Amino acid sequence: AQSVTQLGSHVSVSEGALVLLRCNYSSSVPPYLFWYVQYPNQGLQLLLKYTSAATLVKGINGFEAEFKKSETSFHLTKPSAHMSDAAEYFCVQTMNTGFQKLVFGTGTRLLVSP
Amino acid sequence: DVKVTQSSRYLVKRTGEKVFLECVQDMDHENMFWYRQDPGLGLRLIYFSYDVKMKEKGDIPEGYSVSREKKERFSLILESASTNQTSMYLCASSPGGGGYTFGSGTRLTVV
């Protein structure tokens, strides 16, 4: 069965510091992978997606993620955190064949301090 | 701008009531989904639909049903609301290929 593990339910950084949110997937075949962001009292917004093209994927708001098959990882990074980045982030996978049901990680809340 | 619209942002219902949560998308997507979101549990799939009048159970369908009479509308029904169904409910649609669009959510409180 597919599963997604996000390490750390909360991550705290200072404004201007590197953001690193960790995600490991579990799939016997290469999946499609996504990062979504949820701001307070809002729905989910797609940050970026990997669909078996380039392994380094650039998304909105300066975020990027790298697909590493050998590590089954898809960590999300941003070089310099901004206060507006404070939100909850979800790593998500789906299969690239058949009906594409999303499998969500449990989420990581990013806290940014001045 | 493409949209998934959930009819209510906040709802308060009494135990035992029949509750309807409505979701409408304007993107002509085949696939629609209902998730519930709870702290520490992430999003869990309740039901999904890949075509009009078609529905499939997700991971936690107990206590829920759905209706999809038109392509653009996917309704979630709580037959007899209970306090353990207090949650944030998110609707999503997709044409396939991973392009999911989510609604803003409905926060349901059952008292």
PDB file of N, CA and C in Angstrom, chain B residues 9-97:
ATOM      1  N   ARG B   9     -18.966  27.825   4.518  1.00  0.00           N
ATOM      2  CA  ARG B   9     -17.663  27.811   5.184  1.00  0.00           C
ATOM      3  C   ARG B   9     -17.764  27.229   6.589  1.00  0.00           C
ATOM      4  N   TYR B  10     -18.876  27.550   7.270  1.00  0.00           N
ATOM      5  CA  TYR B  10     -19.093  27.065   8.629  1.00  0.00           C
ATOM      6  C   TYR B  10     -20.532  26.556   8.743  1.00  0.00           C
ATOM      7  N   LEU B  11     -20.662  25.415   9.427  1.00  0.00           N
ATOM      8  CA  LEU B  11     -21.990  24.842   9.682  1.00  0.00           C
ATOM      9  C   LEU B  11     -22.026  24.313  11.103  1.00  0.00           C
ATOM     10  N   VAL B  12     -23.144  24.525  11.761  1.00  0.00           N
ATOM     11  CA  VAL B  12     -23.373  23.910  13.071  1.00  0.00           C
ATOM     12  C   VAL B  12     -24.670  23.126  12.981  1.00  0.00           C
ATOM     13  N   LYS B  13     -24.607  21.839  13.277  1.00  0.00           N
ATOM     14  CA  LYS B  13     -25.767  20.972  13.186  1.00  0.00           C
ATOM     15  C   LYS B  13     -25.932  20.179  14.490  1.00  0.00           C
ATOM     16  N   ARG B  14     -27.130  19.692  14.683  1.00  0.00           N
ATOM     17  CA  ARG B  14     -27.414  18.906  15.886  1.00  0.00           C
ATOM     18  C   ARG B  14     -27.243  17.411  15.609  1.00  0.00           C
ATOM     19  N   THR B  15     -26.886  16.688  16.612  1.00  0.00           N
ATOM     20  CA  THR B  15     -26.770  15.234  16.525  1.00  0.00           C
ATOM     21  C   THR B  15     -28.068  14.644  15.989  1.00  0.00           C
ATOM     22  N   GLY B  16     -27.926  13.748  15.002  1.00  0.00           N
ATOM     23  CA  GLY B  16     -29.078  13.091  14.415  1.00  0.00           C
ATOM     24  C   GLY B  16     -29.639  13.777  13.179  1.00  0.00           C
ATOM     25  N   GLU B  17     -29.232  14.995  12.925  1.00  0.00           N
ATOM     26  CA  GLU B  17     -29.710  15.706  11.739  1.00  0.00           C
ATOM     27  C   GLU B  17     -29.119  15.100  10.476  1.00  0.00           C
ATOM     28  N   LYS B  18     -29.832  15.236   9.372  1.00  0.00           N
ATOM     29  CA  LYS B  18     -29.296  14.885   8.055  1.00  0.00           C
ATOM     30  C   LYS B  18     -28.628  16.135   7.490  1.00  0.00           C
ATOM     31  N   VAL B  19     -27.383  15.997   7.083  1.00  0.00           N
ATOM     32  CA  VAL B  19     -26.591  17.154   6.670  1.00  0.00           C
ATOM     33  C   VAL B  19     -26.140  16.979   5.221  1.00  0.00           C
ATOM     34  N   PHE B  20     -26.256  18.037   4.459  1.00  0.00           N
ATOM     35  CA  PHE B  20     -25.814  18.041   3.068  1.00  0.00           C
ATOM     36  C   PHE B  20     -24.678  19.052   2.914  1.00  0.00           C
ATOM     37  N   LEU B  21     -23.572  18.594   2.387  1.00  0.00           N
ATOM     38  CA  LEU B  21     -22.477  19.493   2.022  1.00  0.00           C
ATOM     39  C   LEU B  21     -22.369  19.485   0.497  1.00  0.00           C
ATOM     40  N   GLU B  22     -22.407  20.696  -0.064  1.00  0.00           N
ATOM     41  CA  GLU B  22     -22.446  20.807  -1.512  1.00  0.00           C
ATOM     42  C   GLU B  22     -21.112  21.298  -2.065  1.00  0.00           C
ATOM     43  N   CYS B  23     -20.760  20.786  -3.234  1.00  0.00           N
ATOM     44  CA  CYS B  23     -19.530  21.174  -3.906  1.00  0.00           C
ATOM     45  C   CYS B  23     -19.806  21.302  -5.397  1.00  0.00           C
ATOM     46  N   VAL B  24     -19.371  22.402  -5.964  1.00  0.00           N
ATOM     47  CA  VAL B  24     -19.566  22.654  -7.390  1.00  0.00           C
ATOM     48  C   VAL B  24     -18.241  23.064  -8.010  1.00  0.00           C
ATOM     49  N   GLN B  25     -17.936  22.463  -9.168  1.00  0.00           N
ATOM     50  CA  GLN B  25     -16.720  22.852  -9.911  1.00  0.00           C
ATOM     51  C   GLN B  25     -17.105  23.320 -11.311  1.00  0.00           C
ATOM     52  N   ASP B  26     -16.314  24.291 -11.796  1.00  0.00           N
ATOM     53  CA  ASP B  26     -16.640  24.883 -13.092  1.00  0.00           C
ATOM     54  C   ASP B  26     -15.607  24.536 -14.158  1.00  0.00           C
ATOM     55  N   MET B  27     -14.894  23.417 -13.972  1.00  0.00           N
ATOM     56  CA  MET B  27     -13.777  23.080 -14.856  1.00  0.00           C
ATOM     57  C   MET B  27     -14.069  21.873 -15.741  1.00  0.00           C
ATOM     58  N   ASP B  28     -15.288  21.350 -15.682  1.00  0.00           N
ATOM     59  CA  ASP B  28     -15.667  20.185 -16.486  1.00  0.00           C
ATOM     60  C   ASP B  28     -14.807  18.957 -16.151  1.00  0.00           C
ATOM     61  N   HIS B  29     -14.401  18.837 -14.893  1.00  0.00           N
ATOM     62  CA  HIS B  29     -13.583  17.700 -14.469  1.00  0.00           C
ATOM     63  C   HIS B  29     -14.431  16.455 -14.284  1.00  0.00           C
ATOM     64  N   GLU B  30     -13.847  15.305 -14.673  1.00  0.00           N
ATOM     65  CA  GLU B  30     -14.543  14.036 -14.470  1.00  0.00           C
ATOM     66  C   GLU B  30     -14.525  13.600 -12.998  1.00  0.00           C
ATOM     67  N   ASN B  31     -13.408  13.816 -12.337  1.00  0.00           N
ATOM     68  CA  ASN B  31     -13.196  13.252 -11.004  1.00  0.00           C
ATOM     69  C   ASN B  31     -13.477  14.264  -9.912  1.00  0.00           C
ATOM     70  N   MET B  32     -14.212  13.849  -8.905  1.00  0.00           N
ATOM     71  CA  MET B  32     -14.457  14.690  -7.737  1.00  0.00           C
ATOM     72  C   MET B  32     -14.305  13.867  -6.465  1.00  0.00           C
ATOM     73  N   PHE B  33     -13.926  14.556  -5.384  1.00  0.00           N
ATOM     74  CA  PHE B  33     -13.529  13.876  -4.157  1.00  0.00           C
ATOM     75  C   PHE B  33     -14.067  14.620  -2.937  1.00  0.00           C
ATOM     76  N   TRP B  34     -14.318  13.867  -1.879  1.00  0.00           N
ATOM     77  CA  TRP B  34     -14.582  14.451  -0.566  1.00  0.00           C
ATOM     78  C   TRP B  34     -13.575  13.891   0.434  1.00  0.00           C
ATOM     79  N   TYR B  35     -12.913  14.822   1.139  1.00  0.00           N
ATOM     80  CA  TYR B  35     -11.977  14.478   2.196  1.00  0.00           C
ATOM     81  C   TYR B  35     -12.446  15.113   3.501  1.00  0.00           C
ATOM     82  N   ARG B  36     -12.031  14.500   4.602  1.00  0.00           N
ATOM     83  CA  ARG B  36     -12.144  15.200   5.877  1.00  0.00           C
ATOM     84  C   ARG B  36     -10.740  15.372   6.443  1.00  0.00           C
ATOM     85  N   GLN B  37     -10.562  16.509   7.113  1.00  0.00           N
ATOM     86  CA  GLN B  37      -9.250  16.864   7.642  1.00  0.00           C
ATOM     87  C   GLN B  37      -9.338  17.015   9.142  1.00  0.00           C
ATOM     88  N   ASP B  38      -8.514  16.266   9.861  1.00  0.00           N
ATOM     89  CA  ASP B  38      -8.483  16.317  11.317  1.00  0.00           C
ATOM     90  C   ASP B  38      -7.043  16.481  11.781  1.00  0.00           C
ATOM     91  N   PRO B  39      -6.829  17.254  12.845  1.00  0.00           N
ATOM     92  CA  PRO B  39      -5.457  17.487  13.336  1.00  0.00           C
ATOM     93  C   PRO B  39      -4.716  16.184  13.594  1.00  0.00           C
ATOM     94  N   GLY B  40      -3.496  16.111  13.068  1.00  0.00           N
ATOM     95  CA  GLY B  40      -2.666  14.932  13.288  1.00  0.00           C
ATOM     96  C   GLY B  40      -2.975  13.755  12.385  1.00  0.00           C
ATOM     97  N   LEU B  41      -4.067  13.842  11.653  1.00  0.00           N
ATOM     98  CA  LEU B  41      -4.457  12.730  10.773  1.00  0.00           C
ATOM     99  C   LEU B  41      -4.350  13.097   9.299  1.00  0.00           C
ATOM    100  N   GLY B  42      -4.090  14.344   8.993  1.00  0.00           N
ATOM    101  CA  GLY B  42      -4.026  14.769   7.604  1.00  0.00           C
ATOM    102  C   GLY B  42      -5.394  14.709   6.944  1.00  0.00           C
ATOM    103  N   LEU B  43      -5.403  14.492   5.659  1.00  0.00           N
ATOM    104  CA  LEU B  43      -6.656  14.384   4.911  1.00  0.00           C
ATOM    105  C   LEU B  43      -6.952  12.918   4.635  1.00  0.00           C
ATOM    106  N   ARG B  44      -8.183  12.548   4.858  1.00  0.00           N
ATOM    107  CA  ARG B  44      -8.612  11.168   4.616  1.00  0.00           C
ATOM    108  C   ARG B  44      -9.777  11.177   3.633  1.00  0.00           C
ATOM    109  N   LEU B  45      -9.704  10.265   2.667  1.00  0.00           N
ATOM    110  CA  LEU B  45     -10.680  10.230   1.591  1.00  0.00           C
ATOM    111  C   LEU B  45     -11.955   9.537   2.047  1.00  0.00           C
ATOM    112  N   ILE B  46     -13.087  10.215   1.856  1.00  0.00           N
ATOM    113  CA  ILE B  46     -14.374   9.663   2.253  1.00  0.00           C
ATOM    114  C   ILE B  46     -15.013   8.928   1.071  1.00  0.00           C
ATOM    115  N   TYR B  47     -15.215   9.646  -0.013  1.00  0.00           N
ATOM    116  CA  TYR B  47     -15.801   9.107  -1.236  1.00  0.00           C
ATOM    117  C   TYR B  47     -15.197   9.833  -2.420  1.00  0.00           C
ATOM    118  N   PHE B  48     -15.248   9.199  -3.578  1.00  0.00           N
ATOM    119  CA  PHE B  48     -14.893   9.884  -4.805  1.00  0.00           C
ATOM    120  C   PHE B  48     -15.805   9.416  -5.941  1.00  0.00           C
ATOM    121  N   SER B  49     -15.759  10.187  -6.997  1.00  0.00           N
ATOM    122  CA  SER B  49     -16.617   9.905  -8.151  1.00  0.00           C
ATOM    123  C   SER B  49     -15.814  10.185  -9.409  1.00  0.00           C
ATOM    124  N   TYR B  50     -15.850   9.282 -10.353  1.00  0.00           N
ATOM    125  CA  TYR B  50     -15.108   9.472 -11.599  1.00  0.00           C
ATOM    126  C   TYR B  50     -16.028   9.727 -12.785  1.00  0.00           C
ATOM    127  N   ASP B  51     -17.331   9.837 -12.522  1.00  0.00           N
ATOM    128  CA  ASP B  51     -18.269  10.146 -13.595  1.00  0.00           C
ATOM    129  C   ASP B  51     -19.631  10.419 -12.965  1.00  0.00           C
ATOM    130  N   VAL B  52     -20.493  10.994 -13.739  1.00  0.00           N
ATOM    131  CA  VAL B  52     -21.848  11.255 -13.247  1.00  0.00           C
ATOM    132  C   VAL B  52     -22.497   9.933 -12.825  1.00  0.00           C
ATOM    133  N   LYS B  53     -23.142   9.964 -11.689  1.00  0.00           N
ATOM    134  CA  LYS B  53     -23.854   8.829 -11.097  1.00  0.00           C
ATOM    135  C   LYS B  53     -22.920   7.693 -10.653  1.00  0.00           C
ATOM    136  N   MET B  54     -21.619   7.875 -10.782  1.00  0.00           N
ATOM    137  CA  MET B  54     -20.677   6.857 -10.325  1.00  0.00           C
ATOM    138  C   MET B  54     -20.061   7.325  -9.013  1.00  0.00           C
ATOM    139  N   LYS B  55     -19.885   6.394  -8.084  1.00  0.00           N
ATOM    140  CA  LYS B  55     -19.265   6.732  -6.814  1.00  0.00           C
ATOM    141  C   LYS B  55     -18.487   5.530  -6.308  1.00  0.00           C
ATOM    142  N   GLU B  56     -17.436   5.828  -5.560  1.00  0.00           N
ATOM    143  CA  GLU B  56     -16.617   4.780  -4.976  1.00  0.00           C
ATOM    144  C   GLU B  56     -16.294   5.151  -3.539  1.00  0.00           C
ATOM    145  N   LYS B  57     -16.252   4.174  -2.662  1.00  0.00           N
ATOM    146  CA  LYS B  57     -15.877   4.421  -1.278  1.00  0.00           C
ATOM    147  C   LYS B  57     -14.386   4.717  -1.182  1.00  0.00           C
ATOM    148  N   GLY B  58     -14.082   5.653  -0.315  1.00  0.00           N
ATOM    149  CA  GLY B  58     -12.698   5.929  -0.007  1.00  0.00           C
ATOM    150  C   GLY B  58     -12.262   5.135   1.211  1.00  0.00           C
ATOM    151  N   ASP B  59     -11.451   5.765   2.034  1.00  0.00           N
ATOM    152  CA  ASP B  59     -10.886   5.068   3.189  1.00  0.00           C
ATOM    153  C   ASP B  59     -11.791   5.078   4.416  1.00  0.00           C
ATOM    154  N   ILE B  60     -12.660   6.077   4.512  1.00  0.00           N
ATOM    155  CA  ILE B  60     -13.510   6.209   5.708  1.00  0.00           C
ATOM    156  C   ILE B  60     -14.944   6.557   5.318  1.00  0.00           C
ATOM    157  N   PRO B  61     -15.649   5.687   4.598  1.00  0.00           N
ATOM    158  CA  PRO B  61     -16.989   6.023   4.117  1.00  0.00           C
ATOM    159  C   PRO B  61     -18.114   5.857   5.142  1.00  0.00           C
ATOM    160  N   GLU B  62     -17.820   5.223   6.266  1.00  0.00           N
ATOM    161  CA  GLU B  62     -18.895   4.891   7.213  1.00  0.00           C
ATOM    162  C   GLU B  62     -19.564   6.161   7.738  1.00  0.00           C
ATOM    163  N   GLY B  63     -20.892   6.167   7.675  1.00  0.00           N
ATOM    164  CA  GLY B  63     -21.657   7.312   8.169  1.00  0.00           C
ATOM    165  C   GLY B  63     -21.909   8.374   7.123  1.00  0.00           C
ATOM    166  N   TYR B  64     -21.385   8.154   5.913  1.00  0.00           N
ATOM    167  CA  TYR B  64     -21.517   9.135   4.828  1.00  0.00           C
ATOM    168  C   TYR B  64     -22.102   8.474   3.584  1.00  0.00           C
ATOM    169  N   SER B  65     -22.712   9.296   2.744  1.00  0.00           N
ATOM    170  CA  SER B  65     -23.071   8.886   1.402  1.00  0.00           C
ATOM    171  C   SER B  65     -22.825  10.064   0.483  1.00  0.00           C
ATOM    172  N   VAL B  66     -22.913   9.836  -0.831  1.00  0.00           N
ATOM    173  CA  VAL B  66     -22.667  10.917  -1.787  1.00  0.00           C
ATOM    174  C   VAL B  66     -23.679  10.837  -2.915  1.00  0.00           C
ATOM    175  N   SER B  67     -23.737  11.936  -3.647  1.00  0.00           N
ATOM    176  CA  SER B  67     -24.620  12.004  -4.810  1.00  0.00           C
ATOM    177  C   SER B  67     -23.930  12.812  -5.893  1.00  0.00           C
ATOM    178  N   ARG B  68     -23.976  12.286  -7.113  1.00  0.00           N
ATOM    179  CA  ARG B  68     -23.449  13.046  -8.246  1.00  0.00           C
ATOM    180  C   ARG B  68     -24.409  12.872  -9.420  1.00  0.00           C
ATOM    181  N   GLU B  69     -25.388  13.751  -9.456  1.00  0.00           N
ATOM    182  CA  GLU B  69     -26.403  13.729 -10.509  1.00  0.00           C
ATOM    183  C   GLU B  69     -25.975  14.539 -11.726  1.00  0.00           C
ATOM    184  N   LYS B  70     -25.121  15.523 -11.523  1.00  0.00           N
ATOM    185  CA  LYS B  70     -24.585  16.337 -12.605  1.00  0.00           C
ATOM    186  C   LYS B  70     -23.071  16.370 -12.487  1.00  0.00           C
ATOM    187  N   LYS B  71     -22.417  16.543 -13.599  1.00  0.00           N
ATOM    188  CA  LYS B  71     -20.960  16.480 -13.625  1.00  0.00           C
ATOM    189  C   LYS B  71     -20.328  17.505 -12.708  1.00  0.00           C
ATOM    190  N   GLU B  72     -20.927  18.689 -12.621  1.00  0.00           N
ATOM    191  CA  GLU B  72     -20.284  19.760 -11.881  1.00  0.00           C
ATOM    192  C   GLU B  72     -20.548  19.726 -10.381  1.00  0.00           C
ATOM    193  N   ARG B  73     -21.449  18.886  -9.917  1.00  0.00           N
ATOM    194  CA  ARG B  73     -21.870  18.926  -8.518  1.00  0.00           C
ATOM    195  C   ARG B  73     -21.676  17.580  -7.844  1.00  0.00           C
ATOM    196  N   PHE B  74     -21.077  17.626  -6.654  1.00  0.00           N
ATOM    197  CA  PHE B  74     -20.814  16.405  -5.881  1.00  0.00           C
ATOM    198  C   PHE B  74     -21.199  16.692  -4.441  1.00  0.00           C
ATOM    199  N   SER B  75     -22.198  16.010  -3.949  1.00  0.00           N
ATOM    200  CA  SER B  75     -22.737  16.286  -2.624  1.00  0.00           C
ATOM    201  C   SER B  75     -22.334  15.203  -1.637  1.00  0.00           C
ATOM    202  N   LEU B  76     -21.977  15.624  -0.456  1.00  0.00           N
ATOM    203  CA  LEU B  76     -21.676  14.702   0.646  1.00  0.00           C
ATOM    204  C   LEU B  76     -22.835  14.760   1.624  1.00  0.00           C
ATOM    205  N   ILE B  77     -23.318  13.590   2.031  1.00  0.00           N
ATOM    206  CA  ILE B  77     -24.495  13.507   2.902  1.00  0.00           C
ATOM    207  C   ILE B  77     -24.125  12.767   4.179  1.00  0.00           C
ATOM    208  N   LEU B  78     -24.424  13.405   5.295  1.00  0.00           N
ATOM    209  CA  LEU B  78     -24.300  12.738   6.585  1.00  0.00           C
ATOM    210  C   LEU B  78     -25.714  12.320   6.976  1.00  0.00           C
ATOM    211  N   GLU B  79     -25.978  11.042   6.924  1.00  0.00           N
ATOM    212  CA  GLU B  79     -27.343  10.551   7.097  1.00  0.00           C
ATOM    213  C   GLU B  79     -27.901  10.887   8.476  1.00  0.00           C
ATOM    214  N   SER B  80     -27.071  10.766   9.496  1.00  0.00           N
ATOM    215  CA  SER B  80     -27.479  11.087  10.870  1.00  0.00           C
ATOM    216  C   SER B  80     -26.223  11.581  11.590  1.00  0.00           C
ATOM    217  N   ALA B  81     -26.090  12.897  11.613  1.00  0.00           N
ATOM    218  CA  ALA B  81     -24.837  13.482  12.091  1.00  0.00           C
ATOM    219  C   ALA B  81     -24.521  13.063  13.529  1.00  0.00           C
ATOM    220  N   SER B  82     -23.249  12.826  13.758  1.00  0.00           N
ATOM    221  CA  SER B  82     -22.780  12.496  15.106  1.00  0.00           C
ATOM    222  C   SER B  82     -21.606  13.400  15.459  1.00  0.00           C
ATOM    223  N   THR B  83     -21.322  13.505  16.748  1.00  0.00           N
ATOM    224  CA  THR B  83     -20.282  14.441  17.187  1.00  0.00           C
ATOM    225  C   THR B  83     -18.912  14.073  16.635  1.00  0.00           C
ATOM    226  N   ASN B  84     -18.673  12.787  16.347  1.00  0.00           N
ATOM    227  CA  ASN B  84     -17.365  12.401  15.800  1.00  0.00           C
ATOM    228  C   ASN B  84     -17.216  12.752  14.317  1.00  0.00           C
ATOM    229  N   GLN B  85     -18.257  13.349  13.759  1.00  0.00           N
ATOM    230  CA  GLN B  85     -18.162  13.859  12.396  1.00  0.00           C
ATOM    231  C   GLN B  85     -17.868  15.359  12.365  1.00  0.00           C
ATOM    232  N   THR B  86     -17.648  15.928  13.532  1.00  0.00           N
ATOM    233  CA  THR B  86     -17.155  17.306  13.594  1.00  0.00           C
ATOM    234  C   THR B  86     -15.766  17.352  12.975  1.00  0.00           C
ATOM    235  N   SER B  87     -15.597  18.165  11.936  1.00  0.00           N
ATOM    236  CA  SER B  87     -14.347  18.149  11.183  1.00  0.00           C
ATOM    237  C   SER B  87     -14.373  19.245  10.128  1.00  0.00           C
ATOM    238  N   MET B  88     -13.232  19.383   9.443  1.00  0.00           N
ATOM    239  CA  MET B  88     -13.154  20.211   8.241  1.00  0.00           C
ATOM    240  C   MET B  88     -13.339  19.284   7.052  1.00  0.00           C
ATOM    241  N   TYR B  89     -14.236  19.633   6.148  1.00  0.00           N
ATOM    242  CA  TYR B  89     -14.509  18.827   4.965  1.00  0.00           C
ATOM    243  C   TYR B  89     -14.036  19.594   3.733  1.00  0.00           C
ATOM    244  N   LEU B  90     -13.244  18.908   2.917  1.00  0.00           N
ATOM    245  CA  LEU B  90     -12.680  19.517   1.714  1.00  0.00           C
ATOM    246  C   LEU B  90     -13.126  18.742   0.490  1.00  0.00           C
ATOM    247  N   CYS B  91     -13.571  19.481  -0.495  1.00  0.00           N
ATOM    248  CA  CYS B  91     -13.948  18.921  -1.785  1.00  0.00           C
ATOM    249  C   CYS B  91     -12.828  19.214  -2.775  1.00  0.00           C
ATOM    250  N   ALA B  92     -12.615  18.318  -3.724  1.00  0.00           N
ATOM    251  CA  ALA B  92     -11.606  18.540  -4.752  1.00  0.00           C
ATOM    252  C   ALA B  92     -12.101  17.983  -6.066  1.00  0.00           C
ATOM    253  N   SER B  93     -11.561  18.508  -7.156  1.00  0.00           N
ATOM    254  CA  SER B  93     -11.858  17.941  -8.459  1.00  0.00           C
ATOM    255  C   SER B  93     -10.570  17.802  -9.254  1.00  0.00           C
ATOM    256  N   SER B  94     -10.618  16.938 -10.255  1.00  0.00           N
ATOM    257  CA  SER B  94      -9.421  16.673 -11.050  1.00  0.00           C
ATOM    258  C   SER B  94      -9.808  16.132 -12.412  1.00  0.00           C
ATOM    259  N   PRO B  95      -9.076  16.562 -13.450  1.00  0.00           N
ATOM    260  CA  PRO B  95      -9.292  15.975 -14.767  1.00  0.00           C
ATOM    261  C   PRO B  95      -8.439  14.728 -14.980  1.00  0.00           C
ATOM    262  N   GLY B  96      -7.669  14.344 -13.968  1.00  0.00           N
ATOM    263  CA  GLY B  96      -6.654  13.313 -14.129  1.00  0.00           C
ATOM    264  C   GLY B  96      -5.298  13.983 -14.296  1.00  0.00           C
ATOM    265  N   GLY B  97      -4.203  13.231 -14.144  1.00  0.00           N
ATOM    266  CA  GLY B  97      -2.866  13.796 -14.291  1.00  0.00           C
ATOM    267  C   GLY B  97      -2.389  14.562 -13.086  1.00  0.00           C
TER     268      GLY B  97
END
